[in-house]
PDB file of C-alpha atoms in Angstrom:
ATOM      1  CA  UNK A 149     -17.258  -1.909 -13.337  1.00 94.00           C
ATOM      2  CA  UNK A 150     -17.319  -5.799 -12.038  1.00 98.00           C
ATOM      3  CA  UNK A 151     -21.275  -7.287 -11.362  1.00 98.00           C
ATOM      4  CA  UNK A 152     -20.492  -9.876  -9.047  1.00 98.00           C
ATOM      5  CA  UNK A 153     -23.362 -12.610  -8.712  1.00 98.00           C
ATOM      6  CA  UNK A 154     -24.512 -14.674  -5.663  1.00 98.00           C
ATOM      7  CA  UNK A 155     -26.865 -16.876  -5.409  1.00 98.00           C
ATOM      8  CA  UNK A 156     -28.294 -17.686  -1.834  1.00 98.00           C
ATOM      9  CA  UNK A 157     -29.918 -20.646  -0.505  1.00 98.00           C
ATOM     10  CA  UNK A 158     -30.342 -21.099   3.514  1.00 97.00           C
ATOM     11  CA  UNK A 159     -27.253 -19.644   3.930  1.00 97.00           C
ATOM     12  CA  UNK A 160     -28.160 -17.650   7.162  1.00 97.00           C
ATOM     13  CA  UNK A 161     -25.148 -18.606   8.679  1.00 95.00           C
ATOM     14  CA  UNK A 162     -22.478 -17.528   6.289  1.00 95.00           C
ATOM     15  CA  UNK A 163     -24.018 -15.135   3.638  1.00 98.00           C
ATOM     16  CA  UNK A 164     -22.857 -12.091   6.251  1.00 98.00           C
ATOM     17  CA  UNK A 165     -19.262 -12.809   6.499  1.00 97.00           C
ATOM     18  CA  UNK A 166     -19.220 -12.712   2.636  1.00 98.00           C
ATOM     19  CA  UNK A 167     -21.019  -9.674   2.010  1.00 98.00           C
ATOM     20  CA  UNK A 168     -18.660  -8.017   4.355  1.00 98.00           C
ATOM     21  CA  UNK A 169     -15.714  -9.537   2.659  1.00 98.00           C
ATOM     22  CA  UNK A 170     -17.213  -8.148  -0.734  1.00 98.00           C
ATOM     23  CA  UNK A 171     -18.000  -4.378   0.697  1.00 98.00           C
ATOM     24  CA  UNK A 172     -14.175  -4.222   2.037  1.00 98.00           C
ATOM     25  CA  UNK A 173     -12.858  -5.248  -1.606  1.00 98.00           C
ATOM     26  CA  UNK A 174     -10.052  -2.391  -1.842  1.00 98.00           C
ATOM     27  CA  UNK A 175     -11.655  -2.102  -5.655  1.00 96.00           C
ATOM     28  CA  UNK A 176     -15.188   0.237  -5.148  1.00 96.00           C
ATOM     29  CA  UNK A 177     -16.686  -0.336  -8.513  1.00 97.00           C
ATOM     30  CA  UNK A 178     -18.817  -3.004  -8.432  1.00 98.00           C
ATOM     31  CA  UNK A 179     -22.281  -4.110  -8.445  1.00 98.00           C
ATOM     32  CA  UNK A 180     -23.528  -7.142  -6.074  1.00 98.00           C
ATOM     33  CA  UNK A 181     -26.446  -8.825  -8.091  1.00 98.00           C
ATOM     34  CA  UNK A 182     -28.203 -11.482  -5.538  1.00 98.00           C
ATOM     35  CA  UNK A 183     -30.826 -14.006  -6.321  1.00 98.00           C
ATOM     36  CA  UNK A 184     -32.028 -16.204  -3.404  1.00 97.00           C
ATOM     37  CA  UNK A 185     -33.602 -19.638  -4.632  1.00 97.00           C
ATOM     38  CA  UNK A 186     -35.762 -19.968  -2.062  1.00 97.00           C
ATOM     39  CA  UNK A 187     -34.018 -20.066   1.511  1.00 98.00           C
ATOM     40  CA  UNK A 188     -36.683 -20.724   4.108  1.00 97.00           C
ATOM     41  CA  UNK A 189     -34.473 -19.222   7.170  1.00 97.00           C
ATOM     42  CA  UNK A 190     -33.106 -15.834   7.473  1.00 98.00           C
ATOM     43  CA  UNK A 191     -31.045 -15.303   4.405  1.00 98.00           C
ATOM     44  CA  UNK A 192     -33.046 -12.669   2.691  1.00 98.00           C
ATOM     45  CA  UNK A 193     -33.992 -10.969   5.467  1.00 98.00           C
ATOM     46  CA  UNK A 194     -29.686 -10.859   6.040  1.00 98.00           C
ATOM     47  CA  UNK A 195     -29.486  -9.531   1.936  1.00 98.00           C
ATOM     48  CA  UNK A 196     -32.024  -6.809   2.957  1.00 98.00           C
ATOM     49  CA  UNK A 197     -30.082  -5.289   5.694  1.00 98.00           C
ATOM     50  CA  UNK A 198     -27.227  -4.812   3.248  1.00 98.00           C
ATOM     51  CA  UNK A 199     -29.425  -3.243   0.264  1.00 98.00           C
ATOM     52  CA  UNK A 200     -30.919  -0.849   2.293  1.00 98.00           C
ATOM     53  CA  UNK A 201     -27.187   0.440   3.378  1.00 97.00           C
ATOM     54  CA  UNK A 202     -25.314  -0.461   0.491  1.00 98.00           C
ATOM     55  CA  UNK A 203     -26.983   0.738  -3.226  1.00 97.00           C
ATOM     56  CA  UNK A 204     -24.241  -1.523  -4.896  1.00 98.00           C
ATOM     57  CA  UNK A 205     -26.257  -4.271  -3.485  1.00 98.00           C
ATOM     58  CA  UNK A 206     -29.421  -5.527  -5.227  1.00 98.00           C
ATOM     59  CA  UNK A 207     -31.681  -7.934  -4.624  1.00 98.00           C
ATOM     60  CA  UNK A 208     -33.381  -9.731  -7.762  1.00 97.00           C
ATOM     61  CA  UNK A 209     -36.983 -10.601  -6.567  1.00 95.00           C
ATOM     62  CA  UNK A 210     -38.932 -12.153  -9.093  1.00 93.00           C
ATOM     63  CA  UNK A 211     -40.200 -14.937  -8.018  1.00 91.00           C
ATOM     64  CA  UNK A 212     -38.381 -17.561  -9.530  1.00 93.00           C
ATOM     65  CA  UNK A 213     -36.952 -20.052  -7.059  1.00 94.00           C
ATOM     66  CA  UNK A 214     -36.118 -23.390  -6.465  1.00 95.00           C
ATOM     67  CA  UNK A 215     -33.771 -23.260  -9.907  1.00 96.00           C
ATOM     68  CA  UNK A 216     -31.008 -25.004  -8.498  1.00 96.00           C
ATOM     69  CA  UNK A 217     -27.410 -23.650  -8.036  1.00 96.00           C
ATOM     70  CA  UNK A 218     -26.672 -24.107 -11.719  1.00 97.00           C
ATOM     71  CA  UNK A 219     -29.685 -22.518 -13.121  1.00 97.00           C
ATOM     72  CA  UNK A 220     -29.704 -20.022  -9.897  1.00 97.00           C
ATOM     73  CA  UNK A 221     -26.494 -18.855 -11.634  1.00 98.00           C
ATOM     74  CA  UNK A 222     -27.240 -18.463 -15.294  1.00 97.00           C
ATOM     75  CA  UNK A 223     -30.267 -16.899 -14.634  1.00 97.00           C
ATOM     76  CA  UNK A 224     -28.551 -14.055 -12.979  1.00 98.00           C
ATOM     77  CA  UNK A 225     -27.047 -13.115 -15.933  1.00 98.00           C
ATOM     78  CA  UNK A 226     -29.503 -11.558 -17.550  1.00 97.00           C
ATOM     79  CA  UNK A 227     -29.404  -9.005 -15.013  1.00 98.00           C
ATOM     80  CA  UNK A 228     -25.399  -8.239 -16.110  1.00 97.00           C
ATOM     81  CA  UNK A 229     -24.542  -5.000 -18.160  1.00 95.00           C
ATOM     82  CA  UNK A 230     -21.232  -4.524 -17.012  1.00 98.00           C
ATOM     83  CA  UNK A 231     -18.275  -5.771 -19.466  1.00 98.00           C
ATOM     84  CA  UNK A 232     -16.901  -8.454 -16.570  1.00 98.00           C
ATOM     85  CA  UNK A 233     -18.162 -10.820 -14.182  1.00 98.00           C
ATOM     86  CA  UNK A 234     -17.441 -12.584 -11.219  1.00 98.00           C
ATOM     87  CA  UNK A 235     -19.651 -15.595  -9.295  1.00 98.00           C
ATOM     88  CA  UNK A 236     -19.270 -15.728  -5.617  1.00 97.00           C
ATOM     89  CA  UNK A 237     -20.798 -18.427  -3.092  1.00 97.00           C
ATOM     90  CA  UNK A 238     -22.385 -17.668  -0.464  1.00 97.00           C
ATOM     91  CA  UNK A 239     -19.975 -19.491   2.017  1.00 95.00           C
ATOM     92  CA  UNK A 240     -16.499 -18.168   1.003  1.00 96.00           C
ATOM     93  CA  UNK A 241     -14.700 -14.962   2.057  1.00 97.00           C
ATOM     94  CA  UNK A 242     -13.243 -13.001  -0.854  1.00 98.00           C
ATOM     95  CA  UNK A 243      -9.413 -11.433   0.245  1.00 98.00           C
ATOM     96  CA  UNK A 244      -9.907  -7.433   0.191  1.00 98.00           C
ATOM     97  CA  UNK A 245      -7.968  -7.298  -3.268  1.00 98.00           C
ATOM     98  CA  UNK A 246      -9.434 -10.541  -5.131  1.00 98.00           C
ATOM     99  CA  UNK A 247     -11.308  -7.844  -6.984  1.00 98.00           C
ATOM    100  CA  UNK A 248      -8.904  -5.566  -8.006  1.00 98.00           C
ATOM    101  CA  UNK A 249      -6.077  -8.099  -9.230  1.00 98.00           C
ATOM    102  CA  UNK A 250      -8.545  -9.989 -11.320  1.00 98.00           C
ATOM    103  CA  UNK A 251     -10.116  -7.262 -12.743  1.00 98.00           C
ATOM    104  CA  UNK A 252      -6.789  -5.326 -13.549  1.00 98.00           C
ATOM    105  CA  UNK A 253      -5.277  -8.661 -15.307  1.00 98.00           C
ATOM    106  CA  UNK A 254      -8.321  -9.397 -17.444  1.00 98.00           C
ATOM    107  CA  UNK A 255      -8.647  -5.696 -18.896  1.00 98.00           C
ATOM    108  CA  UNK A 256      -5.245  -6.385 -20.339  1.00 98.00           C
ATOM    109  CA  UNK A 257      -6.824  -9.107 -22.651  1.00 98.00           C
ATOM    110  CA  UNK A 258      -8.230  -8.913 -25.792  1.00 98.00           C
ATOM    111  CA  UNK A 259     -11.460  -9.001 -24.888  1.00 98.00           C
ATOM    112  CA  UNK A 260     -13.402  -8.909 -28.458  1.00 98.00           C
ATOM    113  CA  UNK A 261     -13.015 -12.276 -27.860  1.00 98.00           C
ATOM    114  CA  UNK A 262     -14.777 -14.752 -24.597  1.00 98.00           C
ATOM    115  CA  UNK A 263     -11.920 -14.097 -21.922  1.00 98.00           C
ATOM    116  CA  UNK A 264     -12.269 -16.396 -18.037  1.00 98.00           C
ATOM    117  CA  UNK A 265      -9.149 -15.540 -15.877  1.00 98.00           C
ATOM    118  CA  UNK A 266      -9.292 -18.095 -12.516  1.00 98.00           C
ATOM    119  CA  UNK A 267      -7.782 -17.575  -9.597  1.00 98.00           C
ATOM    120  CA  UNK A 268      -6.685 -19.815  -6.241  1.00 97.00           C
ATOM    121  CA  UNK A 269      -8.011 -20.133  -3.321  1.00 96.00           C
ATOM    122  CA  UNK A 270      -7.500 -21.559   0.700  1.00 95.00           C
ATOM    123  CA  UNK A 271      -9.366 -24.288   2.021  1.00 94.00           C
ATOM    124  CA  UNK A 272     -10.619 -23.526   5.718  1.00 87.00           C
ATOM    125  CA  UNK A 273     -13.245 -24.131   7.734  1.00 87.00           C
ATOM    126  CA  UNK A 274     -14.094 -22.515  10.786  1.00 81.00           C
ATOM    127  CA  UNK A 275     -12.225 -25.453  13.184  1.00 83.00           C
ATOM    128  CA  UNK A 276      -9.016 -26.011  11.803  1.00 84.00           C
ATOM    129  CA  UNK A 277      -8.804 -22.619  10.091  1.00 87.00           C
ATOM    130  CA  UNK A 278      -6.755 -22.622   6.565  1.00 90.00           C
ATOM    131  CA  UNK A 279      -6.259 -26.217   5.634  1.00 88.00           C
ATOM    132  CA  UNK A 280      -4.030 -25.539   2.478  1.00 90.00           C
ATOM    133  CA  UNK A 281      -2.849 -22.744   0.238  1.00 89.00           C
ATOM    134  CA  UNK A 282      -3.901 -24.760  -2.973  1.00 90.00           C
ATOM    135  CA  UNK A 283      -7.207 -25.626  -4.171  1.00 91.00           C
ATOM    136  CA  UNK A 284      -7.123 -25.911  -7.991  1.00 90.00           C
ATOM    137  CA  UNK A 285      -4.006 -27.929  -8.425  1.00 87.00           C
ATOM    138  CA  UNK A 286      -3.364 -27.941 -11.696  1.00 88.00           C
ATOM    139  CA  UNK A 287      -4.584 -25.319 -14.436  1.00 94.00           C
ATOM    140  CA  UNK A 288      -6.036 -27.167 -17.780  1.00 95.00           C
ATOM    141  CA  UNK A 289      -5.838 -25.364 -20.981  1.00 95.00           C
ATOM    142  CA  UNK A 290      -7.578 -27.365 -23.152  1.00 96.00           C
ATOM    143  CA  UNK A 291     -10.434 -29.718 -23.587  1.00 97.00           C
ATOM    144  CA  UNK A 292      -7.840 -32.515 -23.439  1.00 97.00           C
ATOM    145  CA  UNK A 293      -7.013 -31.820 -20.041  1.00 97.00           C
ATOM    146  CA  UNK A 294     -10.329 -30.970 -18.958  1.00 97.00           C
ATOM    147  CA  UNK A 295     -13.207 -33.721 -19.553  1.00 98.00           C
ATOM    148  CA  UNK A 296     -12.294 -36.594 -18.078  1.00 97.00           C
ATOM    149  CA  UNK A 297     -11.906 -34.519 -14.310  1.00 94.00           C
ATOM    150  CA  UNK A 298     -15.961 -34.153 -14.665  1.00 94.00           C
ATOM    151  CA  UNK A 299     -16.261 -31.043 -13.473  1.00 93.00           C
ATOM    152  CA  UNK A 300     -15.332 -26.973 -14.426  1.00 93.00           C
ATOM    153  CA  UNK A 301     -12.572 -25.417 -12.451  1.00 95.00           C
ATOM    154  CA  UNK A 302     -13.733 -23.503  -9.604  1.00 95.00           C
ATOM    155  CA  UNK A 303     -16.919 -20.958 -10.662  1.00 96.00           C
ATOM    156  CA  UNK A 304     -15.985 -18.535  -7.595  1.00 96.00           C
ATOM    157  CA  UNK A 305     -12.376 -17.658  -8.656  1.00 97.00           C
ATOM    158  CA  UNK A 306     -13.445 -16.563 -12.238  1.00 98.00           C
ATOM    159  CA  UNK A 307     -13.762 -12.976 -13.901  1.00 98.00           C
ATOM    160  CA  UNK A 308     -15.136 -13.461 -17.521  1.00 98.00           C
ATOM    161  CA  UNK A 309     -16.385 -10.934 -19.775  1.00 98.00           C
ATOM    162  CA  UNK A 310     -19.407 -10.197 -22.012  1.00 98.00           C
ATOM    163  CA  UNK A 311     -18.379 -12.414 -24.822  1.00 98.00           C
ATOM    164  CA  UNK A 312     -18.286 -15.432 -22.288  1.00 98.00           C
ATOM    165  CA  UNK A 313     -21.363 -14.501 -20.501  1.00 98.00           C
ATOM    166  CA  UNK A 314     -23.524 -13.884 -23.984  1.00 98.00           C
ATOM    167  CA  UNK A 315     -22.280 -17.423 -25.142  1.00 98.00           C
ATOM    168  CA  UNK A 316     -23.083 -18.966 -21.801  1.00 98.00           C
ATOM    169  CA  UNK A 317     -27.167 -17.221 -21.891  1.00 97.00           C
ATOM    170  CA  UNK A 318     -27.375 -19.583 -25.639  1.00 97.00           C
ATOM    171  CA  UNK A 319     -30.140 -21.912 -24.415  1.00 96.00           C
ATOM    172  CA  UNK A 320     -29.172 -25.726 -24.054  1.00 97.00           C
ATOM    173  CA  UNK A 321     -30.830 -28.521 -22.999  1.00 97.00           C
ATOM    174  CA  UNK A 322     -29.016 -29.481 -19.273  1.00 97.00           C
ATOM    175  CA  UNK A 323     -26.505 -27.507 -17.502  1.00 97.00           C
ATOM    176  CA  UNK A 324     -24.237 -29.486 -15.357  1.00 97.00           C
ATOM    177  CA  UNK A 325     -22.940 -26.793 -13.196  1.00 97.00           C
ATOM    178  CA  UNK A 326     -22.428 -22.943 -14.471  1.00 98.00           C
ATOM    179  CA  UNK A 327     -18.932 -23.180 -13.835  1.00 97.00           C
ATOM    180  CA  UNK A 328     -18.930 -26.411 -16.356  1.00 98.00           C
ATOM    181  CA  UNK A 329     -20.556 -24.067 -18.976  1.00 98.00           C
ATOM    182  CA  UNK A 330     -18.476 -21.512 -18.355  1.00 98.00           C
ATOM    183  CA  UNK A 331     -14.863 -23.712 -18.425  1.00 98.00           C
ATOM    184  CA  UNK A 332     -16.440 -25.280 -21.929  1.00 98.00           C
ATOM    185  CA  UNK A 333     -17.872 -22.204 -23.293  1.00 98.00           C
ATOM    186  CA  UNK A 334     -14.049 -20.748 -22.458  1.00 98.00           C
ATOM    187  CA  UNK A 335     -11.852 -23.863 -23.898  1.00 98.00           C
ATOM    188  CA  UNK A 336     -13.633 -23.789 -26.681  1.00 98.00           C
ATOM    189  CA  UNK A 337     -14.340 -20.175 -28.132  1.00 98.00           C
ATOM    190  CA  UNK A 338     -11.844 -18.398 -26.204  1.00 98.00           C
ATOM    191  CA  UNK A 339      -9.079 -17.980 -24.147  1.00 98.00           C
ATOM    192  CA  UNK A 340      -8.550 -19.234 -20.487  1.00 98.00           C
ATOM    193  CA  UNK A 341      -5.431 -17.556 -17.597  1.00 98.00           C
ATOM    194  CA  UNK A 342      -4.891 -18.237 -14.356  1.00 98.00           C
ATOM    195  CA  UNK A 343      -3.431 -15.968 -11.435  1.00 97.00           C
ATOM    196  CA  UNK A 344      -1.253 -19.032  -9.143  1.00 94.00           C
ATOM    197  CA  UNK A 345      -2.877 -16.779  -6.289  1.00 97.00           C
ATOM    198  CA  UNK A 346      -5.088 -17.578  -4.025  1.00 97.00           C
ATOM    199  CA  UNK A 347      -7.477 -15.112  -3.086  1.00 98.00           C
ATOM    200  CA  UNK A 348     -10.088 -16.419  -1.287  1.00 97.00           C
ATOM    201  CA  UNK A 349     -11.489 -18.522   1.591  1.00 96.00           C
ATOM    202  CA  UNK A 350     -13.143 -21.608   0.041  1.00 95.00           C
ATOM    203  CA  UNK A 351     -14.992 -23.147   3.368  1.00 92.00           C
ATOM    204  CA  UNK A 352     -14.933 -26.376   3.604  1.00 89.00           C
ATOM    205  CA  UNK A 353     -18.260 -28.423   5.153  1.00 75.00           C
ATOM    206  CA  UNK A 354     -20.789 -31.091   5.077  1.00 54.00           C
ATOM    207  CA  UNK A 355     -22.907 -28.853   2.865  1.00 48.00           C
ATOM    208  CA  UNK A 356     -21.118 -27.789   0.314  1.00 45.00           C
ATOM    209  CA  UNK A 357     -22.516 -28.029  -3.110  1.00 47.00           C
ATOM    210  CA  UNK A 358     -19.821 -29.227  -4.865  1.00 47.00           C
ATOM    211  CA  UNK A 359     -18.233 -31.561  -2.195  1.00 47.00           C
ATOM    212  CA  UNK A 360     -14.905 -31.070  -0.262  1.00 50.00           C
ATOM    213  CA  UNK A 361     -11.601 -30.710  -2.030  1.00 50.00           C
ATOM    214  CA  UNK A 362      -8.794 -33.098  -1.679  1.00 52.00           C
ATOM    215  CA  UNK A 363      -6.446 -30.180  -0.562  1.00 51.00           C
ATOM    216  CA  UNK A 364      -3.425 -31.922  -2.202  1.00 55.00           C
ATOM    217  CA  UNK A 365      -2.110 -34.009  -5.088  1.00 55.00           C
ATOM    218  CA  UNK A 366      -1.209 -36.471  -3.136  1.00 64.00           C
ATOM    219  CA  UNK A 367      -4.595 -36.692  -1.760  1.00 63.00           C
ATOM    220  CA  UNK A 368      -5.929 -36.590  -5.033  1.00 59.00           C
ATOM    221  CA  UNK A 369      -4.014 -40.051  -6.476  1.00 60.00           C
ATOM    222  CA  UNK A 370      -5.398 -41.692  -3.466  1.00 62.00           C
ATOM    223  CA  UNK A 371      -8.995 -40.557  -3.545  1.00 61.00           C
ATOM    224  CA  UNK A 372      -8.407 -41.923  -7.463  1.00 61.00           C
ATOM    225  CA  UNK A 373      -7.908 -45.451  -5.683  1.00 58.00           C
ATOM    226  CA  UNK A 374     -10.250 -45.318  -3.024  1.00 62.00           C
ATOM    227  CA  UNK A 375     -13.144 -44.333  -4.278  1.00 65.00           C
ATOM    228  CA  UNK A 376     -12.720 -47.156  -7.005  1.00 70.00           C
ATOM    229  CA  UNK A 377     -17.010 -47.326  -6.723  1.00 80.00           C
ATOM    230  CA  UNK A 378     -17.215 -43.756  -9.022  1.00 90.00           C
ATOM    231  CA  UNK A 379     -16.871 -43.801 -12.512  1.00 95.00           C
ATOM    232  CA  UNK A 380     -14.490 -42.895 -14.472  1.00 96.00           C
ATOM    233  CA  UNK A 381     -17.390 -40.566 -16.527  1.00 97.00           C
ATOM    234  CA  UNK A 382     -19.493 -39.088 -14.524  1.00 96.00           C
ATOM    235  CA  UNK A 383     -22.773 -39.111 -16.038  1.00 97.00           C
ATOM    236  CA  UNK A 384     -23.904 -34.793 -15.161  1.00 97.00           C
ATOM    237  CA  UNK A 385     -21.217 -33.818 -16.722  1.00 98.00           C
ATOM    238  CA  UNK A 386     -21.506 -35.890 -19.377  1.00 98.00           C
ATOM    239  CA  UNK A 387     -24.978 -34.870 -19.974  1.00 98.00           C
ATOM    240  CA  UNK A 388     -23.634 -31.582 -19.642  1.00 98.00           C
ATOM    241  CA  UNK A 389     -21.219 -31.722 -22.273  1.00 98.00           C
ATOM    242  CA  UNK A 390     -23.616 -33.162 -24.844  1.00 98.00           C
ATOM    243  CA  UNK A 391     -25.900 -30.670 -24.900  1.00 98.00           C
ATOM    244  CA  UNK A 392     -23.098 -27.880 -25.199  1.00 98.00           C
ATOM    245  CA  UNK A 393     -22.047 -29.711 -28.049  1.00 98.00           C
ATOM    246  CA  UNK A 394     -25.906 -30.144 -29.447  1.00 98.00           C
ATOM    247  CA  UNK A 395     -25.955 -26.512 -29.104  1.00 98.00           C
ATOM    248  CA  UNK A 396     -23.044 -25.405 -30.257  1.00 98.00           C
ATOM    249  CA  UNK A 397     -21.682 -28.086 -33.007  1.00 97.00           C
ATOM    250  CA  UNK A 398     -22.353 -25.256 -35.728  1.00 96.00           C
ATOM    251  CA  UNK A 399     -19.898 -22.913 -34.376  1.00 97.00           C
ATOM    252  CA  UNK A 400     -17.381 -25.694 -32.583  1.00 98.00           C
ATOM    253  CA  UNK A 401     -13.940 -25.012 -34.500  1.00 98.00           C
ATOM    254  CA  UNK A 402     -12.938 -28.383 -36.006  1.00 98.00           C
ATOM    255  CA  UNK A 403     -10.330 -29.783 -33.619  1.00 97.00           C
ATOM    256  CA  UNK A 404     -12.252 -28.817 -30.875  1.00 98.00           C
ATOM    257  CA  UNK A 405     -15.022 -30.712 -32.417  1.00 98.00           C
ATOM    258  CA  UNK A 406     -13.376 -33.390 -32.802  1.00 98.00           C
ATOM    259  CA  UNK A 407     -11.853 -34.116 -29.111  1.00 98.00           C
ATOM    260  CA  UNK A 408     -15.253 -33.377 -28.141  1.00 98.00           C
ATOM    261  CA  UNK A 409     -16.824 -35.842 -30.342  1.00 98.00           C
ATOM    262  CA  UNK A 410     -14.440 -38.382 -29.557  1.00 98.00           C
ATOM    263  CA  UNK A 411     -14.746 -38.501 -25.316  1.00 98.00           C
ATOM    264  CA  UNK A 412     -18.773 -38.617 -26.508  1.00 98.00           C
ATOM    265  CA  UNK A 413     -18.310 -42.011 -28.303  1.00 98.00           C
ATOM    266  CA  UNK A 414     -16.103 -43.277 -25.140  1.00 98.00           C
ATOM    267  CA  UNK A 415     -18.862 -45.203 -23.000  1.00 98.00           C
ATOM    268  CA  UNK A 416     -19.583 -47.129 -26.354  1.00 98.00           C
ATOM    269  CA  UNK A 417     -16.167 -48.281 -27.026  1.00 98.00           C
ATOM    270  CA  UNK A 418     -14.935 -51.388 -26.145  1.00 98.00           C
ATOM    271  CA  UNK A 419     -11.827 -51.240 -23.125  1.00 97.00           C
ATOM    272  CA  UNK A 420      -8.558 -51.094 -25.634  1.00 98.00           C
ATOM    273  CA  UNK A 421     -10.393 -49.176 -27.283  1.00 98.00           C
ATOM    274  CA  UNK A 422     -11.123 -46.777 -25.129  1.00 98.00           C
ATOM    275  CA  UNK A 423      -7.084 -46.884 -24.474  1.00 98.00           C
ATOM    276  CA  UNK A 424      -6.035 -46.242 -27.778  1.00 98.00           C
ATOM    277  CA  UNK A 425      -7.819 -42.958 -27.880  1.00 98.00           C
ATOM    278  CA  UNK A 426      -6.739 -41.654 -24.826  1.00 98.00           C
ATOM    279  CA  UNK A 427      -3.520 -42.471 -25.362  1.00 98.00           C
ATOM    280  CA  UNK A 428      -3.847 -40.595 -29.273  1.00 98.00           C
ATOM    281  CA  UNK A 429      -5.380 -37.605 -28.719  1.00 98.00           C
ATOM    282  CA  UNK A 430      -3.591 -36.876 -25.429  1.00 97.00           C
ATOM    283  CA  UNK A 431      -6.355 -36.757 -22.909  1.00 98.00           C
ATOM    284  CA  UNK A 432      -5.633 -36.257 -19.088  1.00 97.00           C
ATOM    285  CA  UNK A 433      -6.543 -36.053 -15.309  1.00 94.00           C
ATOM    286  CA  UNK A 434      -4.061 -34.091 -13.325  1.00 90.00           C
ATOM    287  CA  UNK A 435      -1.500 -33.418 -16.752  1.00 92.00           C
ATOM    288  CA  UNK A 436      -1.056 -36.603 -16.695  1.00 94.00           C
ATOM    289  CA  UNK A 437      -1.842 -39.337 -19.146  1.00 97.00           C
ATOM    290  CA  UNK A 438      -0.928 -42.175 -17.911  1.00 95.00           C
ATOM    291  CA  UNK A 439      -2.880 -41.386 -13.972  1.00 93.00           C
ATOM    292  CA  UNK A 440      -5.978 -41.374 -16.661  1.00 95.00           C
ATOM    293  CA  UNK A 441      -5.061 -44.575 -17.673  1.00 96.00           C
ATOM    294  CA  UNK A 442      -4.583 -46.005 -14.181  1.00 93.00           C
ATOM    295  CA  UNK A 443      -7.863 -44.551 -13.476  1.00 93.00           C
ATOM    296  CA  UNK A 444      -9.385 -46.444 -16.319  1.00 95.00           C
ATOM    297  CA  UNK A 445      -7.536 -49.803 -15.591  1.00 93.00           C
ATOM    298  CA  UNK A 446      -9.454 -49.757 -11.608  1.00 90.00           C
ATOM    299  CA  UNK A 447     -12.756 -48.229 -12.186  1.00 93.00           C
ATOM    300  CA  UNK A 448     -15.945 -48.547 -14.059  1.00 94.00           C
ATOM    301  CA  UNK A 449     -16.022 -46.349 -17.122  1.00 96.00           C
ATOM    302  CA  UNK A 450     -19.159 -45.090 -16.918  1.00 92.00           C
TER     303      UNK A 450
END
């Protein structure tokens, strides 16, 4: 059994096509855990249709809204009891097997231990249909490769299990995003996969949450140069990793501690500095060392 968690906000004019693309999943086992933060059109009125003809469908109505999509998210799972979780958003369309291949390649983990498996997906939009095959271009392993691209890799095309989602409910003071927490709470206690699929539809619009993707490498190294006005640190995510680390430094193994500790003291280094310990403890954007370093040599730091 998968729960799969959405949370809604004014997404009247999506939230349908998803659902459906959830009830044809060629897997049948699941549960469909919704919270709605607050929507003011006809989003819940939308969810209702589909609990009332669906009992894998549940609506959490509690009360508490207005979370924000991070929060939105953690708080849903507390209403988990299955072994593995997905998150969906309530924009994309899920292929009919997303379900089935992810579940059927993270039961072959070890899973006494925090498992994420993360998947691919299209960019489209509803003009120009898909716009590429590739979102998540390259697939980070370790912290190394992860911080300095300020953000998680993509929260939708995860399945984790119960030891990732009972180290993600530890309380800490700012959440980023939940699929920063989640990439961090992975990297760090437990093991991370990817399937090169891709097995969704991530729609692309002026109101997505996490902003449009670049679609391409190539599009990526150039966004690196144009948008010269962004940091090199981005300051959420930063916040975000400190207080995982202020949470966690008990249990942190050493090494991990260590990297971790070390891209904290970057903003008060001086510039070679700053160099020097990229350059010795191997950090990157993209694999790539040396496209950090470019990135550092054009832009402000933080």
């Amino acid at each position: 059994m998968v729960s799969i968690l959405l949370s809604t906000y004014n997404g009247e004019r999506y939230v349908k096509e998803q659902i459906e693309s959830i009830i044809r999943q060629t897997v049948r086992e699941w549960r469909l855990i919704i919270h709605d933060d607050g929507s003011v059109d006809s989003t819940v009125d939308i969810i209702k249709q589909y609990v009332q003809k669906d009992e894998r469908i549940i609506l959490v109505e509690d009360g508490f809204t207005h979370l924000g999509v991070a929060q939105s998210f953690i708080y849903l799972l507390r209403f988990v009891s299955t072994d593995f979780i997905m998150f969906c958003d309530q924009d994309d369309v899920w292929l009919e097997n997303k379900v089935e291949i992810m579940y059927s390649a993270i039961i072959a983990k070890n899973n006494n231990i925090p498992q994420a498996i993360f998947s691919n997906a299209y960019l489209w939009n509803d003009k120009r249909g898909v716009i590429s095959n590739r979102n998540t271009l390259t697939y980070p392993h370790k912290l190394e490769d992860l911080l300095f691209l300020n953000t998680g890799i993509q929260g939708a095309s995860a399945i984790f299990n119960k030891k990732a989602k009972d180290l993600m409910q530890t309380p800490i003071n700012y959440c980023a995003m939940h699929d920063h927490l989640l990439t961090l709470v992975i990297m760090t206690f437990g093991e991370i996969d990817y399937i090169d699929k891709s097995l969704m539809y991530y729609r692309q619009h002026t109101g997505n949450v996490t902003g449009n993707a670049p679609g391409s490498m190539k599009n990526k190294i150039k966004l690196l140069y144009k948008h010269s006005h962004i940091p090199v640190i981005d300051k959420k995510h930063y916040e975000g990793l400190k207080s995982f680390y202020e949470a966690f430094k008990q249990q942190i193994p050493a090494d991990k501690r260590t990297i971790i500790e070390v891209f904290l003291s970057l903003p008060q280094k001086t510039f070679m500095q700053r160099i020097i310990l990229i350059i010795k403890y191997r950090f990157k954007i993209f694999d790539s060392t040396m496209l950090l370093l470019a990135k550092v040599c054009v832009r402000n730091f933080c």
